[in-house]
Amino acid sequence: MTRLNSMARYYPLRRVPQAYSSAYFWRRVGPLVAAGVGTSLWNAVVESIPRRSNARAALIASAQRRAEKVLQDSQRRFFDQPGLDTLTVREMTKIGRSIARAGRIYLWTRMAVGADRDGRARQAMRLIPRQGYDQLMLTGLAIGTALGYFRGGRVHTHLWWDSARGELGLPQGHPRPGLRRFQAPTSLGDTAADIDDLYWAEAYGQSIKISRIGEGKDRRWIVSIPGTDHPDWASQPNVADLESNFREELNLPSAMRIGLLHLINKAMHADGIERDERSKERVLLVGHSQGGMVAVALAAMDPTKLGFTVDGVITLGSPARRIKVRPGVAVLAVENDQDIIPALDGTPRREADGRVVYRRRLVRPRHNPLFYAHSSSTYTETLRQAERHRLVAPWGRLGDVVSQLSQFLPKEGEPTRVLHGYAWQELLTPLKRSTWDQYFSIERPDWQPVSFGGEVEETLPHIPTPADILAKTGNRHDPSDQ
């Protein structure tokens, strides 16, 4: 039985997704797509019924029940067949690649017939990435920007609570975050529980918890980072939005990343650490979902350029395999087997660096199984299980990495300091000139995603920067940063 269970957990759809054809994918997902399209059409018919009709209310209720049934059936299908998520993303990248190919043909035609008088087609041809996943993400980012959905502007941050000074006050009009956890974490599981608490803060921006452990040469920091706050396409004051998701998947600095960096620097400034001394500060970043993506991106950076040293990272349900962390960083990637979010980067479940992965197989609940699989509270229990696993079996890679990360936790009697802050962003008004014009004023970063053997696409060129009007002027930064 043990052998069968271990074979079942291999999940070949995730380990070797390139071995499965599109026909295999559509045989399993096609019925769900058909049901979803049928439900959408039926909803459109119901909405077209005159409001004064007596039958309208009953039909709307029937349509809602039908939509809920399709949603639950889809969640159960993906929960029970881990790996369909990876195949779904890979099929979507094929669509992105087809769109990019059509765009290249159009641009080449314009150049061939002499219609590219301003050189825009030639410039756009150079910027189209070759890899399907990058094409998909960049297309979503460009469209969201061009249509005015992504309008994130200047990023602001504020530290509002300090265990050494108490409540520091809030900007005018900002509600007090409804947090309950104001003590430094005493276990790795506590860091995940802190994230769960931050999700319920209901602040104006994205709440972040920063804990300083120890003093002097033994000083170290633990930062708890929540994930995406809302799934709306339109940008909101909270920086943990879909625009940040698109940017982080391309390893482009997002409003969330900028806000986090400012808060960490403000916390170190409050603790009396001068800017030129901060690169020696040791930091453990713990992030759920999007927060884990930001943590891995920072762990890949040179500490002298970043401003502090990321020595440890814990990711909880994060799609972050495309970025390789610096050598020597202790990384624990925690993934629930039935969580679809870690598969959103489209990569196989293999690691290109030294990170250790701890996975937990879940039992399907009766309602909303995919939400349960990705929930921060579920990941809190999974991380606590990893800690208990280390106590039972302290040897091996898992025991080693948990032991390394546990060294950030406070020892008995050691002084601690906890700071709470949050980041928010201004929203841009529509521009007078086309955002497509801004889209073409872009530059190339010097980053390349990780390449896995056996991938469908083996060429990995530089990723172009999206249409971020303010990034080049520095207007996304918080002018109050210390």
GROMACS .gro file of C-alpha atoms in nm:
model
  482
    1MET     CA    1   0.000   0.000   0.000
    2THR     CA    2   0.284   0.241   0.084
    3ARG     CA    3   0.442   0.181  -0.256
    4LEU     CA    4   0.112   0.250  -0.435
    5ASN     CA    5   0.057   0.570  -0.238
    6SER     CA    6   0.407   0.697  -0.315
    7MET     CA    7   0.354   0.621  -0.686
    8ALA     CA    8   0.021   0.802  -0.682
    9ARG     CA    9   0.187   1.109  -0.532
   10TYR     CA   10   0.438   1.123  -0.817
   11TYR     CA   11   0.172   1.309  -1.019
   12PRO     CA   12   0.321   1.261  -1.368
   13LEU     CA   13   0.099   1.537  -1.510
   14ARG     CA   14   0.304   1.781  -1.306
   15ARG     CA   15   0.642   1.612  -1.322
   16VAL     CA   16   0.649   1.554  -1.698
   17PRO     CA   17   0.363   1.763  -1.845
   18GLN     CA   18   0.537   1.775  -2.183
   19ALA     CA   19   0.461   1.402  -2.219
   20TYR     CA   20   0.084   1.468  -2.244
   21SER     CA   21  -0.087   1.585  -2.559
   22SER     CA   22  -0.347   1.856  -2.605
   23ALA     CA   23  -0.601   1.585  -2.687
   24TYR     CA   24  -0.544   1.428  -2.345
   25PHE     CA   25  -0.605   1.763  -2.179
   26TRP     CA   26  -0.923   1.846  -2.373
   27ARG     CA   27  -1.074   1.504  -2.310
   28ARG     CA   28  -1.069   1.579  -1.939
   29VAL     CA   29  -1.133   1.951  -1.935
   30GLY     CA   30  -1.356   1.982  -2.242
   31PRO     CA   31  -1.678   1.890  -2.057
   32LEU     CA   32  -1.607   2.158  -1.796
   33VAL     CA   33  -1.549   2.419  -2.067
   34ALA     CA   34  -1.870   2.320  -2.243
   35ALA     CA   35  -2.066   2.340  -1.918
   36GLY     CA   36  -1.917   2.681  -1.842
   37VAL     CA   37  -1.999   2.819  -2.187
   38GLY     CA   38  -2.353   2.681  -2.164
   39THR     CA   39  -2.402   2.841  -1.824
   40SER     CA   40  -2.275   3.177  -1.952
   41LEU     CA   41  -2.513   3.166  -2.248
   42TRP     CA   42  -2.806   3.075  -2.025
   43ASN     CA   43  -2.721   3.363  -1.790
   44ALA     CA   44  -2.717   3.601  -2.085
   45VAL     CA   45  -3.062   3.478  -2.190
   46VAL     CA   46  -3.198   3.522  -1.839
   47GLU     CA   47  -3.056   3.874  -1.810
   48SER     CA   48  -3.232   3.969  -2.135
   49ILE     CA   49  -3.577   3.892  -1.986
   50PRO     CA   50  -3.770   4.212  -1.901
   51ARG     CA   51  -3.739   4.310  -1.536
   52ARG     CA   52  -4.113   4.325  -1.490
   53SER     CA   53  -4.157   3.961  -1.586
   54ASN     CA   54  -4.283   3.739  -1.301
   55ALA     CA   55  -4.064   3.450  -1.417
   56ARG     CA   56  -3.739   3.652  -1.412
   57ALA     CA   57  -3.659   3.608  -1.040
   58ALA     CA   58  -3.712   3.232  -1.054
   59LEU     CA   59  -3.499   3.199  -1.367
   60ILE     CA   60  -3.218   3.404  -1.214
   61ALA     CA   61  -3.218   3.182  -0.905
   62SER     CA   62  -3.209   2.876  -1.129
   63ALA     CA   63  -2.919   3.019  -1.329
   64GLN     CA   64  -2.726   3.093  -1.009
   65ARG     CA   65  -2.774   2.736  -0.885
   66ARG     CA   66  -2.656   2.604  -1.220
   67ALA     CA   67  -2.347   2.827  -1.215
   68GLU     CA   68  -2.264   2.717  -0.859
   69LYS     CA   69  -2.294   2.352  -0.961
   70VAL     CA   70  -2.056   2.402  -1.255
   71LEU     CA   71  -1.811   2.582  -1.025
   72GLN     CA   72  -1.815   2.306  -0.764
   73ASP     CA   73  -1.786   2.032  -1.030
   74SER     CA   74  -1.484   2.210  -1.181
   75GLN     CA   75  -1.317   2.244  -0.842
   76ARG     CA   76  -1.370   1.877  -0.764
   77ARG     CA   77  -1.228   1.773  -1.104
   78PHE     CA   78  -0.908   1.974  -1.055
   79PHE     CA   79  -0.878   1.876  -0.687
   80ASP     CA   80  -0.909   1.503  -0.765
   81GLN     CA   81  -0.666   1.513  -1.061
   82PRO     CA   82  -0.353   1.706  -0.958
   83GLY     CA   83  -0.170   1.809  -1.273
   84LEU     CA   84  -0.466   1.929  -1.478
   85ASP     CA   85  -0.372   2.274  -1.351
   86THR     CA   86  -0.024   2.249  -1.503
   87LEU     CA   87  -0.165   2.125  -1.834
   88THR     CA   88  -0.419   2.410  -1.834
   89VAL     CA   89  -0.148   2.675  -1.801
   90ARG     CA   90   0.057   2.509  -2.072
   91GLU     CA   91  -0.241   2.504  -2.309
   92MET     CA   92  -0.294   2.873  -2.239
   93THR     CA   93   0.070   2.943  -2.321
   94LYS     CA   94   0.013   2.783  -2.660
   95ILE     CA   95  -0.264   3.035  -2.717
   96GLY     CA   96  -0.028   3.315  -2.616
   97ARG     CA   97   0.235   3.181  -2.852
   98SER     CA   98  -0.017   3.173  -3.139
   99ILE     CA   99  -0.118   3.534  -3.071
  100ALA     CA  100   0.246   3.640  -3.068
  101ARG     CA  101   0.311   3.453  -3.392
  102ALA     CA  102   0.021   3.630  -3.559
  103GLY     CA  103   0.154   3.960  -3.427
  104ARG     CA  104   0.497   3.891  -3.572
  105ILE     CA  105   0.346   3.814  -3.912
  106TYR     CA  106   0.148   4.138  -3.904
  107LEU     CA  107   0.449   4.345  -3.799
  108TRP     CA  108   0.674   4.179  -4.055
  109THR     CA  109   0.418   4.253  -4.326
  110ARG     CA  110   0.406   4.621  -4.231
  111MET     CA  111   0.783   4.641  -4.252
  112ALA     CA  112   0.795   4.449  -4.580
  113VAL     CA  113   0.548   4.680  -4.757
  114GLY     CA  114   0.714   4.995  -4.623
  115ALA     CA  115   0.427   5.093  -4.390
  116ASP     CA  116   0.648   5.116  -4.082
  117ARG     CA  117   0.737   5.482  -4.131
  118ASP     CA  118   0.783   5.564  -3.762
  119GLY     CA  119   0.974   5.242  -3.680
  120ARG     CA  120   0.716   5.126  -3.429
  121ALA     CA  121   0.664   4.786  -3.594
  122ARG     CA  122   1.037   4.716  -3.591
  123GLN     CA  123   1.058   4.811  -3.224
  124ALA     CA  124   0.756   4.597  -3.132
  125MET     CA  125   0.900   4.298  -3.323
  126ARG     CA  126   1.213   4.315  -3.109
  127LEU     CA  127   1.013   4.323  -2.787
  128ILE     CA  128   0.787   4.023  -2.842
  129PRO     CA  129   0.923   3.739  -2.624
  130ARG     CA  130   0.980   3.393  -2.767
  131GLN     CA  131   0.854   3.186  -2.476
  132GLY     CA  132   0.482   3.118  -2.468
  133TYR     CA  133   0.439   3.178  -2.094
  134ASP     CA  134   0.608   3.516  -2.113
  135GLN     CA  135   0.392   3.605  -2.413
  136LEU     CA  136   0.081   3.512  -2.216
  137MET     CA  137   0.176   3.716  -1.908
  138LEU     CA  138   0.300   4.014  -2.108
  139THR     CA  139  -0.016   4.014  -2.320
  140GLY     CA  140  -0.235   4.018  -2.010
  141LEU     CA  141  -0.027   4.296  -1.857
  142ALA     CA  142  -0.028   4.505  -2.174
  143ILE     CA  143  -0.401   4.464  -2.235
  144GLY     CA  144  -0.488   4.542  -1.874
  145THR     CA  145  -0.273   4.856  -1.893
  146ALA     CA  146  -0.397   4.967  -2.234
  147LEU     CA  147  -0.764   4.928  -2.138
  148GLY     CA  148  -0.716   5.121  -1.817
  149TYR     CA  149  -0.771   4.836  -1.570
  150PHE     CA  150  -0.416   4.843  -1.434
  151ARG     CA  151  -0.370   5.194  -1.299
  152GLY     CA  152  -0.137   5.152  -1.003
  153GLY     CA  153   0.062   5.470  -0.931
  154ARG     CA  154   0.278   5.601  -0.650
  155VAL     CA  155   0.329   5.356  -0.361
  156HIS     CA  156   0.297   5.473   0.000
  157THR     CA  157   0.381   5.290   0.322
  158HIS     CA  158   0.309   5.349   0.689
  159LEU     CA  159   0.422   5.184   1.013
  160TRP     CA  160   0.126   5.212   1.249
  161TRP     CA  161   0.218   4.984   1.543
  162ASP     CA  162   0.547   4.925   1.723
  163SER     CA  163   0.581   4.701   2.030
  164ALA     CA  164   0.846   4.941   2.161
  165ARG     CA  165   0.629   5.254   2.124
  166GLY     CA  166   0.272   5.129   2.097
  167GLU     CA  167   0.025   5.253   1.836
  168LEU     CA  168   0.184   5.520   1.617
  169GLY     CA  169  -0.129   5.661   1.457
  170LEU     CA  170  -0.279   5.627   1.111
  171PRO     CA  171  -0.304   5.855   0.808
  172GLN     CA  172  -0.623   6.057   0.796
  173GLY     CA  173  -0.917   5.853   0.670
  174HIS     CA  174  -0.745   5.514   0.708
  175PRO     CA  175  -0.924   5.254   0.923
  176ARG     CA  176  -0.735   5.080   1.201
  177PRO     CA  177  -0.628   4.730   1.084
  178GLY     CA  178  -0.816   4.464   1.280
  179LEU     CA  179  -0.516   4.253   1.377
  180ARG     CA  180  -0.491   4.017   1.675
  181ARG     CA  181  -0.134   3.887   1.665
  182PHE     CA  182   0.114   4.141   1.805
  183GLN     CA  183   0.375   3.903   1.947
  184ALA     CA  184   0.687   3.778   1.773
  185PRO     CA  185   0.649   3.427   1.624
  186THR     CA  186   0.786   3.144   1.838
  187SER     CA  187   0.759   2.874   1.569
  188LEU     CA  188   0.763   2.860   1.190
  189GLY     CA  189   0.394   2.774   1.200
  190ASP     CA  190   0.336   3.103   1.383
  191THR     CA  191   0.473   3.293   1.083
  192ALA     CA  192   0.203   3.134   0.866
  193ALA     CA  193  -0.061   3.206   1.130
  194ASP     CA  194   0.056   3.569   1.124
  195ILE     CA  195  -0.014   3.577   0.749
  196ASP     CA  196  -0.362   3.436   0.806
  197ASP     CA  197  -0.422   3.715   1.058
  198LEU     CA  198  -0.296   3.979   0.813
  199TYR     CA  199  -0.552   3.870   0.553
  200TRP     CA  200  -0.831   3.969   0.791
  201ALA     CA  201  -0.683   4.306   0.880
  202GLU     CA  202  -0.922   4.494   0.646
  203ALA     CA  203  -0.678   4.784   0.618
  204TYR     CA  204  -0.667   5.043   0.342
  205GLY     CA  205  -0.357   4.875   0.198
  206GLN     CA  206  -0.167   4.546   0.228
  207SER     CA  207  -0.069   4.468   0.587
  208ILE     CA  208   0.282   4.338   0.663
  209LYS     CA  209   0.427   4.211   0.993
  210ILE     CA  210   0.797   4.264   1.066
  211SER     CA  211   0.960   4.108   1.372
  212ARG     CA  212   1.309   4.191   1.495
  213ILE     CA  213   1.468   3.909   1.694
  214GLY     CA  214   1.773   3.960   1.916
  215GLU     CA  215   2.012   4.252   1.934
  216GLY     CA  216   2.358   4.346   1.816
  217LYS     CA  217   2.544   4.089   1.611
  218ASP     CA  218   2.269   3.831   1.679
  219ARG     CA  219   1.996   4.055   1.538
  220ARG     CA  220   1.775   3.904   1.268
  221TRP     CA  221   1.436   3.974   1.112
  222ILE     CA  222   1.124   3.774   1.023
  223VAL     CA  223   0.879   3.923   0.772
  224SER     CA  224   0.533   3.774   0.709
  225ILE     CA  225   0.389   3.860   0.364
  226PRO     CA  226   0.031   3.781   0.255
  227GLY     CA  227  -0.067   3.709  -0.103
  228THR     CA  228  -0.318   3.859  -0.346
  229ASP     CA  229  -0.580   4.062  -0.164
  230HIS     CA  230  -0.848   4.075  -0.434
  231PRO     CA  231  -0.911   3.913  -0.776
  232ASP     CA  232  -1.055   4.226  -0.941
  233TRP     CA  233  -0.912   4.324  -1.278
  234ALA     CA  234  -0.932   4.693  -1.188
  235SER     CA  235  -0.651   4.820  -0.967
  236GLN     CA  236  -0.740   4.900  -0.607
  237PRO     CA  237  -0.552   5.096  -0.337
  238ASN     CA  238  -0.425   4.762  -0.202
  239VAL     CA  239  -0.095   4.687  -0.381
  240ALA     CA  240  -0.145   4.308  -0.373
  241ASP     CA  241  -0.352   4.304  -0.693
  242LEU     CA  242  -0.355   4.126  -1.029
  243GLU     CA  243  -0.116   4.378  -1.181
  244SER     CA  244   0.140   4.280  -0.918
  245ASN     CA  245   0.076   3.914  -1.001
  246PHE     CA  246   0.148   3.965  -1.371
  247ARG     CA  247   0.459   4.167  -1.298
  248GLU     CA  248   0.599   3.922  -1.042
  249GLU     CA  249   0.550   3.627  -1.279
  250LEU     CA  250   0.779   3.816  -1.518
  251ASN     CA  251   1.013   3.907  -1.227
  252LEU     CA  252   0.939   4.275  -1.277
  253PRO     CA  253   0.923   4.498  -0.966
  254SER     CA  254   0.560   4.531  -0.860
  255ALA     CA  255   0.388   4.780  -0.632
  256MET     CA  256   0.376   4.503  -0.371
  257ARG     CA  257   0.752   4.448  -0.391
  258ILE     CA  258   0.823   4.821  -0.370
  259GLY     CA  259   0.594   4.861  -0.069
  260LEU     CA  260   0.753   4.565   0.110
  261LEU     CA  261   1.106   4.703   0.058
  262HIS     CA  262   1.006   5.042   0.195
  263LEU     CA  263   0.843   4.888   0.503
  264ILE     CA  264   1.148   4.673   0.581
  265ASN     CA  265   1.375   4.975   0.548
  266LYS     CA  266   1.144   5.183   0.768
  267ALA     CA  267   1.145   4.909   1.033
  268MET     CA  268   1.525   4.897   1.030
  269HIS     CA  269   1.540   5.277   1.047
  270ALA     CA  270   1.306   5.271   1.347
  271ASP     CA  271   1.544   5.024   1.514
  272GLY     CA  272   1.833   5.266   1.471
  273ILE     CA  273   2.010   5.090   1.183
  274GLU     CA  274   2.166   5.331   0.933
  275ARG     CA  275   2.115   5.270   0.563
  276ASP     CA  276   2.479   5.183   0.490
  277GLU     CA  277   2.470   4.915   0.763
  278ARG     CA  278   2.151   4.739   0.655
  279SER     CA  279   2.306   4.511   0.392
  280LYS     CA  280   2.442   4.297   0.679
  281GLU     CA  281   2.098   4.247   0.835
  282ARG     CA  282   1.978   3.886   0.809
  283VAL     CA  283   1.614   3.844   0.703
  284LEU     CA  284   1.374   3.549   0.682
  285LEU     CA  285   1.089   3.614   0.437
  286VAL     CA  286   0.771   3.406   0.475
  287GLY     CA  287   0.518   3.457   0.195
  288HIS     CA  288   0.187   3.303   0.094
  289SER     CA  289   0.096   3.291  -0.277
  290GLN     CA  290   0.202   3.626  -0.431
  291GLY     CA  291   0.396   3.701  -0.113
  292GLY     CA  292   0.612   3.394  -0.176
  293MET     CA  293   0.680   3.510  -0.532
  294VAL     CA  294   0.808   3.843  -0.400
  295ALA     CA  295   1.018   3.665  -0.135
  296VAL     CA  296   1.190   3.440  -0.390
  297ALA     CA  297   1.257   3.736  -0.620
  298LEU     CA  298   1.427   3.923  -0.336
  299ALA     CA  299   1.625   3.611  -0.237
  300ALA     CA  300   1.771   3.605  -0.588
  301MET     CA  301   1.910   3.959  -0.561
  302ASP     CA  302   2.255   4.075  -0.453
  303PRO     CA  303   2.230   4.188  -0.087
  304THR     CA  304   2.443   4.494  -0.158
  305LYS     CA  305   2.190   4.609  -0.418
  306LEU     CA  306   1.885   4.494  -0.221
  307GLY     CA  307   1.990   4.668   0.100
  308PHE     CA  308   1.967   4.365   0.333
  309THR     CA  309   2.055   3.996   0.322
  310VAL     CA  310   1.780   3.740   0.264
  311ASP     CA  311   1.918   3.428   0.432
  312GLY     CA  312   1.593   3.229   0.449
  313VAL     CA  313   1.266   3.198   0.258
  314ILE     CA  314   0.945   3.004   0.322
  315THR     CA  315   0.691   3.002   0.041
  316LEU     CA  316   0.336   2.879   0.097
  317GLY     CA  317   0.153   2.782  -0.221
  318SER     CA  318   0.356   3.013  -0.448
  319PRO     CA  319   0.423   2.976  -0.824
  320ALA     CA  320   0.790   3.071  -0.795
  321ARG     CA  321   0.999   2.806  -0.973
  322ARG     CA  322   1.103   3.031  -1.259
  323ILE     CA  323   1.341   3.226  -1.034
  324LYS     CA  324   1.662   3.075  -0.900
  325VAL     CA  325   1.763   3.201  -0.554
  326ARG     CA  326   2.119   3.291  -0.453
  327PRO     CA  327   2.344   3.004  -0.340
  328GLY     CA  328   2.337   2.959   0.036
  329VAL     CA  329   1.980   3.079   0.091
  330ALA     CA  330   1.774   2.828   0.293
  331VAL     CA  331   1.444   2.788   0.107
  332LEU     CA  332   1.147   2.575   0.213
  333ALA     CA  333   0.868   2.559  -0.045
  334VAL     CA  334   0.545   2.433   0.113
  335GLU     CA  335   0.281   2.306  -0.131
  336ASN     CA  336  -0.048   2.129  -0.078
  337ASP     CA  337  -0.081   1.863  -0.347
  338GLN     CA  338  -0.430   1.974  -0.454
  339ASP     CA  339  -0.349   2.346  -0.463
  340ILE     CA  340  -0.356   2.474  -0.822
  341ILE     CA  341  -0.182   2.808  -0.754
  342PRO     CA  342   0.180   2.675  -0.748
  343ALA     CA  343   0.117   2.544  -1.101
  344LEU     CA  344   0.030   2.887  -1.241
  345ASP     CA  345   0.387   2.942  -1.359
  346GLY     CA  346   0.345   2.648  -1.599
  347THR     CA  347   0.669   2.478  -1.494
  348PRO     CA  348   0.707   2.110  -1.406
  349ARG     CA  349   0.734   2.027  -1.036
  350ARG     CA  350   1.111   2.013  -1.038
  351GLU     CA  351   1.350   2.249  -0.867
  352ALA     CA  352   1.643   2.420  -1.039
  353ASP     CA  353   1.812   2.532  -0.716
  354GLY     CA  354   1.866   2.392  -0.367
  355ARG     CA  355   1.521   2.464  -0.224
  356VAL     CA  356   1.345   2.190  -0.029
  357VAL     CA  357   0.981   2.115  -0.106
  358TYR     CA  358   0.740   1.983   0.155
  359ARG     CA  359   0.408   1.860   0.018
  360ARG     CA  360   0.091   1.751   0.194
  361ARG     CA  361  -0.190   1.550   0.040
  362LEU     CA  362  -0.533   1.683   0.140
  363VAL     CA  363  -0.873   1.519   0.183
  364ARG     CA  364  -1.137   1.688  -0.030
  365PRO     CA  365  -1.396   1.887   0.166
  366ARG     CA  366  -1.757   1.895   0.055
  367HIS     CA  367  -1.755   2.257  -0.059
  368ASN     CA  368  -1.501   2.482  -0.237
  369PRO     CA  369  -1.211   2.234  -0.231
  370LEU     CA  370  -0.972   2.455  -0.431
  371PHE     CA  371  -1.022   2.748  -0.197
  372TYR     CA  372  -0.953   2.516   0.094
  373ALA     CA  373  -0.637   2.384  -0.073
  374HIS     CA  374  -0.493   2.734  -0.115
  375SER     CA  375  -0.617   2.887   0.209
  376SER     CA  376  -0.356   3.043   0.434
  377SER     CA  377  -0.510   2.863   0.733
  378THR     CA  378  -0.463   2.529   0.555
  379TYR     CA  379  -0.101   2.620   0.485
  380THR     CA  380  -0.052   2.711   0.850
  381GLU     CA  381  -0.130   2.351   0.944
  382THR     CA  382   0.087   2.216   0.661
  383LEU     CA  383   0.387   2.418   0.783
  384ARG     CA  384   0.326   2.299   1.139
  385GLN     CA  385   0.332   1.942   1.006
  386ALA     CA  386   0.671   2.011   0.845
  387GLU     CA  387   0.800   2.126   1.184
  388ARG     CA  388   0.667   1.811   1.354
  389HIS     CA  389   0.823   1.601   1.078
  390ARG     CA  390   1.162   1.750   1.168
  391LEU     CA  391   1.115   1.647   1.531
  392VAL     CA  392   1.039   1.288   1.432
  393ALA     CA  393   1.300   1.263   1.154
  394PRO     CA  394   1.565   1.536   1.207
  395TRP     CA  395   1.795   1.394   0.939
  396GLY     CA  396   1.768   1.458   0.567
  397ARG     CA  397   1.720   1.777   0.366
  398LEU     CA  398   1.385   1.867   0.522
  399GLY     CA  399   1.520   1.838   0.875
  400ASP     CA  400   1.825   2.044   0.781
  401VAL     CA  401   1.633   2.332   0.621
  402VAL     CA  402   1.373   2.347   0.900
  403SER     CA  403   1.657   2.358   1.153
  404GLN     CA  404   1.828   2.642   0.963
  405LEU     CA  405   1.508   2.844   0.937
  406SER     CA  406   1.421   2.783   1.302
  407GLN     CA  407   1.740   2.963   1.402
  408PHE     CA  408   1.562   3.289   1.314
  409LEU     CA  409   1.309   3.227   1.592
  410PRO     CA  410   1.364   3.389   1.934
  411LYS     CA  411   1.545   3.192   2.201
  412GLU     CA  412   1.423   3.191   2.558
  413GLY     CA  413   1.462   3.534   2.713
  414GLU     CA  414   1.583   3.695   2.390
  415PRO     CA  415   1.449   4.049   2.326
  416THR     CA  416   1.211   4.102   2.035
  417ARG     CA  417   1.040   4.393   1.864
  418VAL     CA  418   0.732   4.371   1.641
  419LEU     CA  419   0.623   4.633   1.389
  420HIS     CA  420   0.307   4.638   1.180
  421GLY     CA  421   0.272   4.842   0.865
  422TYR     CA  422   0.092   4.844   0.536
  423ALA     CA  423   0.140   4.964   0.179
  424TRP     CA  424  -0.108   5.124  -0.059
  425GLN     CA  425  -0.096   5.288  -0.399
  426GLU     CA  426  -0.248   5.585  -0.574
  427LEU     CA  427  -0.467   5.515  -0.876
  428LEU     CA  428  -0.387   5.691  -1.200
  429THR     CA  429  -0.650   5.882  -1.394
  430PRO     CA  430  -0.685   5.792  -1.766
  431LEU     CA  431  -0.404   5.941  -1.973
  432LYS     CA  432  -0.466   6.186  -2.253
  433ARG     CA  433  -0.248   5.998  -2.496
  434SER     CA  434  -0.287   5.630  -2.570
  435THR     CA  435  -0.142   5.386  -2.320
  436TRP     CA  436  -0.034   5.181  -2.619
  437ASP     CA  437   0.214   5.460  -2.691
  438GLN     CA  438   0.348   5.416  -2.339
  439TYR     CA  439   0.362   5.040  -2.392
  440PHE     CA  440   0.627   5.080  -2.659
  441SER     CA  441   0.857   5.293  -2.441
  442ILE     CA  442   1.001   4.988  -2.270
  443GLU     CA  443   1.339   4.841  -2.185
  444ARG     CA  444   1.480   4.497  -2.122
  445PRO     CA  445   1.581   4.369  -1.776
  446ASP     CA  446   1.882   4.140  -1.739
  447TRP     CA  447   1.687   3.844  -1.600
  448GLN     CA  448   1.617   3.506  -1.760
  449PRO     CA  449   1.374   3.246  -1.621
  450VAL     CA  450   1.488   2.901  -1.519
  451SER     CA  451   1.500   2.644  -1.801
  452PHE     CA  452   1.381   2.289  -1.730
  453GLY     CA  453   1.492   1.997  -1.945
  454GLY     CA  454   1.226   1.856  -2.176
  455GLU     CA  455   1.037   2.181  -2.206
  456VAL     CA  456   0.833   2.253  -2.515
  457GLU     CA  457   1.018   2.582  -2.564
  458GLU     CA  458   1.388   2.583  -2.501
  459THR     CA  459   1.481   2.937  -2.603
  460LEU     CA  460   1.452   3.178  -2.312
  461PRO     CA  461   1.526   3.536  -2.423
  462HIS     CA  462   1.521   3.841  -2.203
  463ILE     CA  463   1.176   3.943  -2.079
  464PRO     CA  464   1.059   4.289  -2.192
  465THR     CA  465   0.936   4.536  -1.933
  466PRO     CA  466   0.561   4.612  -1.963
  467ALA     CA  467   0.392   4.949  -2.003
  468ASP     CA  468   0.480   5.096  -1.668
  469ILE     CA  469   0.472   5.471  -1.712
  470LEU     CA  470   0.589   5.560  -1.365
  471ALA     CA  471   0.859   5.300  -1.303
  472LYS     CA  472   1.117   5.480  -1.518
  473THR     CA  473   1.058   5.813  -1.343
  474GLY     CA  474   1.067   5.664  -0.994
  475ASN     CA  475   0.716   5.792  -0.925
  476ARG     CA  476   0.605   5.459  -0.784
  477HIS     CA  477   0.830   5.502  -0.484
  478ASP     CA  478   0.726   5.629  -0.148
  479PRO     CA  479   0.874   5.978  -0.097
  480SER     CA  480   0.856   5.935   0.282
  481ASP     CA  481   1.099   5.642   0.287
  482GLN     CA  482   1.380   5.683   0.537
   0.00000   0.00000   0.00000
